[in-house]
mmCIF file of C-alpha atoms in Angstrom:
data_model
loop_
_atom_site.group_PDB
_atom_site.id
_atom_site.type_symbol
_atom_site.label_atom_id
_atom_site.label_comp_id
_atom_site.label_asym_id
_atom_site.label_seq_id
_atom_site.Cartn_x
_atom_site.Cartn_y
_atom_site.Cartn_z
ATOM 1 C CA VAL A 876 5.282 -10.885 14.501
ATOM 2 C CA GLU A 877 4.932 -7.115 14.620
ATOM 3 C CA GLU A 878 7.632 -6.891 17.281
ATOM 4 C CA ALA A 879 10.070 -8.824 15.102
ATOM 5 C CA PHE A 880 9.796 -6.235 12.301
ATOM 6 C CA TYR A 881 9.022 -3.119 14.355
ATOM 7 C CA THR A 882 12.249 -1.306 13.455
ATOM 8 C CA THR A 883 12.569 -2.186 9.762
ATOM 9 C CA ASN A 884 10.889 -0.956 6.598
ATOM 10 C CA ARG A 885 11.620 -4.188 4.759
ATOM 11 C CA VAL A 886 8.438 -5.767 6.086
ATOM 12 C CA MET A 887 5.117 -4.095 6.756
ATOM 13 C CA THR A 888 2.841 -5.697 9.328
ATOM 14 C CA VAL A 889 -0.915 -5.195 9.400
ATOM 15 C CA SER A 890 -3.422 -6.323 11.995
ATOM 16 C CA PHE A 891 -7.202 -6.014 12.397
ATOM 17 C CA HIS A 892 -7.981 -7.067 15.933
ATOM 18 C CA LYS A 893 -10.030 -6.758 19.086
ATOM 19 C CA PHE A 894 -8.561 -4.034 21.301
ATOM 20 C CA GLY A 895 -9.200 -2.811 24.837
ATOM 21 C CA GLU A 896 -9.263 -4.931 28.006
ATOM 22 C CA TYR A 897 -8.188 -7.881 25.908
ATOM 23 C CA PHE A 898 -4.991 -9.957 26.020
ATOM 24 C CA PRO A 899 -2.261 -8.995 25.363
ATOM 25 C CA GLY A 900 -3.325 -5.338 25.265
ATOM 26 C CA THR A 901 -1.122 -4.326 22.330
ATOM 27 C CA GLY A 902 -2.124 -3.060 18.900
ATOM 28 C CA ASP A 903 -3.160 0.555 19.473
ATOM 29 C CA VAL A 904 -3.690 2.603 16.329
ATOM 30 C CA ASN A 905 -0.724 4.751 17.380
ATOM 31 C CA ASP A 906 1.627 1.742 17.401
ATOM 32 C CA VAL A 907 3.157 2.400 13.972
ATOM 33 C CA GLY A 908 6.735 1.164 14.253
ATOM 34 C CA TYR A 909 10.009 2.754 15.329
ATOM 35 C CA ASP A 910 13.166 4.149 13.755
ATOM 36 C CA GLU A 911 13.408 2.891 10.153
ATOM 37 C CA GLY A 912 10.229 0.918 10.777
ATOM 38 C CA LYS A 913 8.121 3.972 11.620
ATOM 39 C CA ASN A 914 4.824 3.872 9.668
ATOM 40 C CA TYR A 915 5.460 0.247 8.651
ATOM 41 C CA ALA A 916 3.328 -1.301 11.405
ATOM 42 C CA ILE A 917 -0.399 -0.841 10.815
ATOM 43 C CA ASN A 918 -2.921 -1.596 13.567
ATOM 44 C CA PHE A 919 -6.692 -1.342 13.221
ATOM 45 C CA PRO A 920 -8.213 -1.732 16.732
ATOM 46 C CA LEU A 921 -11.801 -2.992 16.742
ATOM 47 C CA HIS A 922 -14.614 -3.489 19.261
ATOM 48 C CA ASP A 923 -16.910 -6.452 19.899
ATOM 49 C CA GLY A 924 -19.459 -7.614 17.351
ATOM 50 C CA MET A 925 -17.591 -6.868 14.101
ATOM 51 C CA ASP A 926 -19.753 -8.226 11.258
ATOM 52 C CA ASP A 927 -19.112 -8.984 7.581
ATOM 53 C CA ALA A 928 -20.216 -5.624 6.191
ATOM 54 C CA SER A 929 -18.274 -3.578 8.746
ATOM 55 C CA PHE A 930 -15.156 -5.667 8.329
ATOM 56 C CA LYS A 931 -15.257 -5.389 4.555
ATOM 57 C CA SER A 932 -15.662 -1.599 4.857
ATOM 58 C CA VAL A 933 -12.262 -1.301 6.557
ATOM 59 C CA PHE A 934 -10.286 -4.337 5.393
ATOM 60 C CA GLU A 935 -10.480 -3.666 1.668
ATOM 61 C CA PRO A 936 -9.704 0.095 1.734
ATOM 62 C CA VAL A 937 -6.762 -0.338 4.115
ATOM 63 C CA ILE A 938 -5.291 -3.339 2.319
ATOM 64 C CA GLY A 939 -5.868 -1.638 -1.035
ATOM 65 C CA LYS A 940 -3.961 1.436 0.144
ATOM 66 C CA ILE A 941 -1.130 -0.738 1.461
ATOM 67 C CA MET A 942 -0.816 -2.546 -1.858
ATOM 68 C CA GLU A 943 -0.758 0.822 -3.617
ATOM 69 C CA ARG A 944 1.739 2.575 -1.346
ATOM 70 C CA TYR A 945 4.004 -0.254 -0.182
ATOM 71 C CA ALA A 946 3.741 -2.511 -3.241
ATOM 72 C CA PRO A 947 4.830 -5.722 -1.485
ATOM 73 C CA GLY A 948 6.568 -8.497 -3.342
ATOM 74 C CA ALA A 949 4.807 -11.147 -1.275
ATOM 75 C CA VAL A 950 2.057 -11.426 1.319
ATOM 76 C CA VAL A 951 1.852 -13.679 4.367
ATOM 77 C CA LEU A 952 -1.819 -13.867 5.320
ATOM 78 C CA GLN A 953 -2.771 -15.357 8.666
ATOM 79 C CA CYS A 954 -6.441 -16.331 8.796
ATOM 80 C CA GLY A 955 -7.283 -16.535 12.487
ATOM 81 C CA ALA A 956 -10.522 -18.420 13.083
ATOM 82 C CA ASP A 957 -11.196 -16.683 16.393
ATOM 83 C CA SER A 958 -12.881 -13.834 14.554
ATOM 84 C CA LEU A 959 -15.725 -16.132 13.484
ATOM 85 C CA SER A 960 -19.161 -15.863 15.033
ATOM 86 C CA GLY A 961 -19.537 -18.208 17.984
ATOM 87 C CA ASP A 962 -15.864 -18.476 18.895
ATOM 88 C CA ARG A 963 -15.412 -19.322 22.581
ATOM 89 C CA LEU A 964 -12.808 -16.595 23.142
ATOM 90 C CA GLY A 965 -13.211 -14.263 20.166
ATOM 91 C CA CYS A 966 -15.605 -11.320 20.177
ATOM 92 C CA PHE A 967 -16.352 -10.834 16.475
ATOM 93 C CA ASN A 968 -19.319 -11.993 14.425
ATOM 94 C CA LEU A 969 -17.932 -12.907 11.003
ATOM 95 C CA SER A 970 -19.394 -15.605 8.790
ATOM 96 C CA LEU A 971 -17.264 -18.085 6.851
ATOM 97 C CA ARG A 972 -18.019 -16.206 3.645
ATOM 98 C CA GLY A 973 -17.150 -12.844 5.177
ATOM 99 C CA HIS A 974 -13.893 -14.279 6.509
ATOM 100 C CA ALA A 975 -13.025 -15.841 3.160
ATOM 101 C CA ASP A 976 -13.832 -12.611 1.298
ATOM 102 C CA CYS A 977 -10.666 -11.193 2.880
ATOM 103 C CA VAL A 978 -8.656 -14.001 1.309
ATOM 104 C CA LYS A 979 -10.321 -13.407 -2.063
ATOM 105 C CA TYR A 980 -9.532 -9.713 -1.900
ATOM 106 C CA VAL A 981 -5.838 -10.223 -1.185
ATOM 107 C CA MET A 982 -5.697 -12.851 -3.951
ATOM 108 C CA SER A 983 -7.089 -10.306 -6.420
ATOM 109 C CA PHE A 984 -3.780 -8.389 -6.445
ATOM 110 C CA GLY A 985 -1.925 -11.314 -7.994
ATOM 111 C CA VAL A 986 0.941 -11.103 -5.476
ATOM 112 C CA PRO A 987 2.549 -14.352 -4.232
ATOM 113 C CA MET A 988 0.870 -15.401 -0.991
ATOM 114 C CA LEU A 989 1.653 -17.673 1.927
ATOM 115 C CA VAL A 990 -1.645 -18.382 3.707
ATOM 116 C CA LEU A 991 -1.559 -19.592 7.310
ATOM 117 C CA GLY A 992 -4.078 -20.586 9.942
ATOM 118 C CA GLY A 993 -4.203 -18.934 13.349
ATOM 119 C CA GLY A 994 -6.306 -18.780 16.488
ATOM 120 C CA GLY A 995 -9.722 -20.386 16.814
ATOM 121 C CA TYR A 996 -11.293 -21.857 19.937
ATOM 122 C CA THR A 997 -14.571 -23.426 18.834
ATOM 123 C CA LEU A 998 -13.336 -26.776 17.578
ATOM 124 C CA ARG A 999 -16.027 -27.471 14.975
ATOM 125 C CA ASN A 1000 -15.651 -24.063 13.302
ATOM 126 C CA VAL A 1001 -11.893 -24.034 12.775
ATOM 127 C CA PRO A 1002 -11.844 -26.896 10.207
ATOM 128 C CA ARG A 1003 -14.934 -25.363 8.591
ATOM 129 C CA VAL A 1004 -13.263 -22.060 7.783
ATOM 130 C CA TRP A 1005 -9.907 -23.508 6.764
ATOM 131 C CA THR A 1006 -11.589 -26.066 4.513
ATOM 132 C CA TYR A 1007 -13.697 -23.367 2.897
ATOM 133 C CA GLU A 1008 -10.762 -20.994 2.444
ATOM 134 C CA THR A 1009 -8.640 -23.767 0.938
ATOM 135 C CA SER A 1010 -11.405 -24.224 -1.638
ATOM 136 C CA VAL A 1011 -11.393 -20.464 -2.281
ATOM 137 C CA LEU A 1012 -7.629 -20.457 -2.800
ATOM 138 C CA LEU A 1013 -7.919 -23.381 -5.227
ATOM 139 C CA GLY A 1014 -10.931 -21.913 -7.013
ATOM 140 C CA THR A 1015 -12.931 -25.065 -6.314
ATOM 141 C CA GLU A 1016 -16.600 -25.145 -5.284
ATOM 142 C CA ILE A 1017 -17.459 -27.453 -2.390
ATOM 143 C CA LYS A 1018 -20.869 -28.549 -1.135
ATOM 144 C CA ASP A 1019 -22.479 -27.035 1.927
ATOM 145 C CA VAL A 1020 -23.773 -30.423 3.099
ATOM 146 C CA LEU A 1021 -20.970 -32.231 4.899
ATOM 147 C CA PRO A 1022 -20.012 -35.771 3.843
ATOM 148 C CA TYR A 1023 -20.220 -38.455 6.478
ATOM 149 C CA ASN A 1024 -16.939 -39.007 8.325
ATOM 150 C CA ASP A 1025 -15.553 -40.160 11.673
ATOM 151 C CA TYR A 1026 -16.166 -36.726 13.201
ATOM 152 C CA PHE A 1027 -19.578 -36.127 11.676
ATOM 153 C CA GLU A 1028 -21.310 -35.693 15.053
ATOM 154 C CA TYR A 1029 -19.159 -32.682 15.870
ATOM 155 C CA TYR A 1030 -21.023 -30.679 13.233
ATOM 156 C CA GLY A 1031 -24.605 -31.218 14.380
ATOM 157 C CA PRO A 1032 -27.367 -30.350 14.420
ATOM 158 C CA ASP A 1033 -27.110 -28.909 10.878
ATOM 159 C CA TYR A 1034 -24.179 -30.944 9.515
ATOM 160 C CA ARG A 1035 -23.358 -28.167 7.074
ATOM 161 C CA LEU A 1036 -20.201 -26.270 6.179
ATOM 162 C CA HIS A 1037 -21.663 -22.802 6.669
ATOM 163 C CA MET A 1038 -23.248 -21.804 9.935
ATOM 164 C CA PRO A 1039 -25.437 -18.819 10.856
ATOM 165 C CA VAL A 1040 -24.014 -15.784 12.660
ATOM 166 C CA SER A 1041 -25.362 -14.608 15.993
ATOM 167 C CA ASN A 1042 -27.454 -11.541 16.774
ATOM 168 C CA MET A 1043 -24.750 -9.938 18.953
ATOM 169 C CA GLU A 1044 -24.583 -6.156 18.876
ATOM 170 C CA ASN A 1045 -21.934 -4.557 16.680
ATOM 171 C CA LEU A 1046 -20.165 -1.983 18.856
ATOM 172 C CA ASN A 1047 -18.168 -0.614 15.911
ATOM 173 C CA SER A 1048 -20.018 2.487 14.720
ATOM 174 C CA ALA A 1049 -19.570 3.708 11.155
ATOM 175 C CA GLU A 1050 -18.121 6.949 12.562
ATOM 176 C CA TYR A 1051 -15.518 5.099 14.640
ATOM 177 C CA LEU A 1052 -14.417 2.895 11.729
ATOM 178 C CA GLU A 1053 -14.143 5.891 9.408
ATOM 179 C CA HIS A 1054 -12.082 7.800 11.987
ATOM 180 C CA ILE A 1055 -9.557 4.983 12.412
ATOM 181 C CA LYS A 1056 -9.414 4.363 8.678
ATOM 182 C CA THR A 1057 -8.670 8.035 7.999
ATOM 183 C CA GLN A 1058 -5.953 8.004 10.665
ATOM 184 C CA LEU A 1059 -4.280 4.968 9.092
ATOM 185 C CA PHE A 1060 -4.486 6.487 5.621
ATOM 186 C CA GLY A 1061 -2.505 9.407 7.042
ATOM 187 C CA VAL A 1062 0.160 6.998 8.289
ATOM 188 C CA LEU A 1063 0.311 5.211 4.933
ATOM 189 C CA GLN A 1064 0.689 8.532 3.148
ATOM 190 C CA GLU A 1065 4.171 8.709 4.707
ATOM 191 C CA VAL A 1066 5.165 5.291 3.374
ATOM 192 C CA GLU A 1067 7.536 4.935 0.453
ATOM 193 C CA PRO A 1068 8.114 1.587 -1.263
ATOM 194 C CA VAL A 1069 11.488 0.096 -0.394
ATOM 195 C CA PRO A 1070 13.335 -0.799 -3.601
ATOM 196 C CA GLY A 1071 13.250 -4.510 -4.257
ATOM 197 C CA VAL A 1072 15.574 -6.519 -6.436
ATOM 198 C CA GLN A 1073 14.876 -7.790 -9.897
ATOM 199 C CA ILE A 1074 15.156 -11.562 -9.933
ATOM 200 C CA LYS A 1075 16.845 -13.008 -13.010
ATOM 201 C CA ALA A 1076 16.681 -16.603 -14.138
ATOM 202 C CA VAL A 1077 20.034 -18.365 -14.193
ATOM 203 C CA ASP A 1078 20.992 -21.018 -16.713
ATOM 204 C CA GLU A 1079 21.534 -24.250 -14.768
ATOM 205 C CA ASP A 1080 24.490 -25.226 -17.003
ATOM 206 C CA ALA A 1081 26.211 -21.898 -16.366
ATOM 207 C CA MET A 1082 25.628 -22.016 -12.641
ATOM 208 C CA ASP A 1083 28.362 -22.856 -10.166
ATOM 209 C CA THR A 1084 26.902 -25.477 -7.841
ATOM 210 C CA SER A 1085 29.829 -25.507 -5.421
ATOM 211 C CA GLY A 1086 29.240 -24.776 -1.746
ATOM 212 C CA ASP A 1087 30.496 -21.198 -2.143
ATOM 213 C CA ALA A 1088 28.168 -20.329 -5.016
ATOM 214 C CA ALA A 1089 25.610 -18.611 -2.810
ATOM 215 C CA ALA A 1090 28.165 -16.280 -1.300
ATOM 216 C CA ASP A 1091 29.573 -15.349 -4.719
ATOM 217 C CA ALA A 1092 26.220 -14.854 -6.435
ATOM 218 C CA PRO A 1093 26.076 -11.447 -8.200
ATOM 219 C CA ALA A 1094 23.478 -8.888 -7.172
ATOM 220 C CA GLY A 1095 20.123 -9.451 -8.799
ATOM 221 C CA VAL A 1096 20.619 -13.181 -9.163
ATOM 222 C CA PHE A 1097 18.478 -15.658 -7.246
ATOM 223 C CA SER A 1098 20.834 -18.276 -5.891
ATOM 224 C CA LYS A 1099 19.474 -21.807 -6.029
ATOM 225 C CA HIS A 1100 21.465 -22.790 -2.960
ATOM 226 C CA ALA A 1101 20.013 -19.949 -0.941
ATOM 227 C CA ALA A 1102 16.555 -20.660 -2.242
ATOM 228 C CA SER A 1103 16.623 -24.267 -1.170
ATOM 229 C CA ASN A 1104 17.856 -23.393 2.307
ATOM 230 C CA CYS A 1105 16.108 -20.169 3.190
ATOM 231 C CA GLY A 1106 12.951 -19.621 1.177
ATOM 232 C CA ALA A 1107 12.203 -16.624 -1.014
ATOM 233 C CA THR A 1108 13.163 -13.638 1.092
ATOM 234 C CA GLY A 1109 16.036 -15.397 2.822
ATOM 235 C CA ALA A 1110 17.277 -16.690 -0.490
ATOM 236 C CA GLN A 1111 17.728 -13.224 -1.897
ATOM 237 C CA ALA A 1112 19.480 -12.018 1.216
ATOM 238 C CA ALA A 1113 21.774 -15.045 1.221
ATOM 239 C CA ALA A 1114 22.647 -14.340 -2.376
ATOM 240 C CA GLY A 1115 24.005 -10.954 -1.354
ATOM 241 C CA VAL A 1116 20.895 -9.038 -2.402
ATOM 242 C CA LYS A 1117 18.389 -7.021 -0.445
ATOM 243 C CA SER A 1118 15.081 -8.832 -0.256
ATOM 244 C CA ALA A 1119 11.941 -7.552 -1.913
ATOM 245 C CA ASN A 1120 9.186 -5.945 0.116
ATOM 246 C CA ALA A 1121 6.832 -8.229 1.928
ATOM 247 C CA VAL A 1122 3.531 -7.621 3.650
ATOM 248 C CA ALA A 1123 2.092 -9.641 6.429
ATOM 249 C CA PRO A 1124 -1.588 -9.294 7.075
ATOM 250 C CA GLY A 1125 -3.755 -11.057 9.572
ATOM 251 C CA PHE A 1126 -7.154 -11.019 11.105
ATOM 252 C CA SER A 1127 -8.396 -12.468 14.356
ATOM 253 C CA SER A 1128 -9.818 -11.651 17.696
ATOM 254 C CA SER A 1129 -6.747 -11.863 19.773
ATOM 255 C CA PRO A 1130 -3.648 -9.774 19.299
ATOM 256 C CA ALA A 1131 -1.670 -12.929 19.551
ATOM 257 C CA SER A 1132 -3.208 -14.191 16.381
ATOM 258 C CA MET A 1133 -1.702 -11.257 14.815
ATOM 259 C CA THR A 1134 0.606 -12.687 12.401
ATOM 260 C CA SER A 1135 -2.149 -11.642 11.993
ATOM 261 C CA ARG A 1136 -0.867 -8.693 13.365
ATOM 262 C CA ALA A 1137 1.666 -8.140 10.793
ATOM 263 C CA PRO A 1138 3.751 -10.584 8.941
ATOM 264 C CA ALA A 1139 6.379 -9.801 6.399
ATOM 265 C CA THR A 1140 4.934 -7.581 3.795
ATOM 266 C CA ALA A 1141 1.988 -7.886 5.940
ATOM 267 C CA ALA A 1142 -1.285 -7.569 4.396
ATOM 268 C CA SER A 1143 -3.520 -7.731 7.427
ATOM 269 C CA ARG A 1144 -5.157 -9.937 9.776
ATOM 270 C CA PRO A 1145 -8.302 -9.398 11.781
ATOM 271 C CA ARG A 1146 -7.179 -10.194 15.226
ATOM 272 C CA GLY A 1147 -10.238 -9.832 17.289
ATOM 273 C CA GLY A 1148 -12.742 -11.254 15.180
ATOM 274 C CA SER A 1149 -11.977 -12.250 11.645
#
């Protein structure tokens, strides 16, 4: 995802991920974008053992600064499950609640969100986290005790939604996290919001519904034709208007779960353990 938007300032990508001797080896803190996209790719490289408290200490300040400086019009949030404790390939130690706290935090800004899944290689934990985060998004409490179902035996021996984290060592020192955070704040200090476009409602009766309507739509108008064919950002572009800023965040243990590494208007995604 980051590569797709590496040379544009229309989309900021953000990724929190495992880095160092880990596939695919991308996502260094100095990878910040190129040309017009310089400073619009944000990478927070992390080490093994990232826990809830440590992740919160970097995720919220960085995302908060991005929302302040870049002011995205929408956020694509990829919630990779490979950052959960006990993942077969991931190296982080996040709980379901710690993982979902990232979703809650991004929701708190009141910006339109598209929430996606991502990596995750311990079968019984992937549906756990996505079920729990769906409940968080809907503002609905769900019970910790799992209801009986055809796959009930997968979730033994506790048969509960939430599972304990491991006692693995957290190799992310407070000094290291503060150093990287300060470095990224310096990058974000150079960011200027890209002007978006004010969307105006159009009276259906006054709207030309012919096939050429989208091409003739005046600037600032959201074309219904474009909207139905392209989605929000594409719709504005198809209507002859520059699209609003978007941020794509993600979190996971592998750089590949980066869309997670930076989706449009990318808020951030823990690639390497969240």
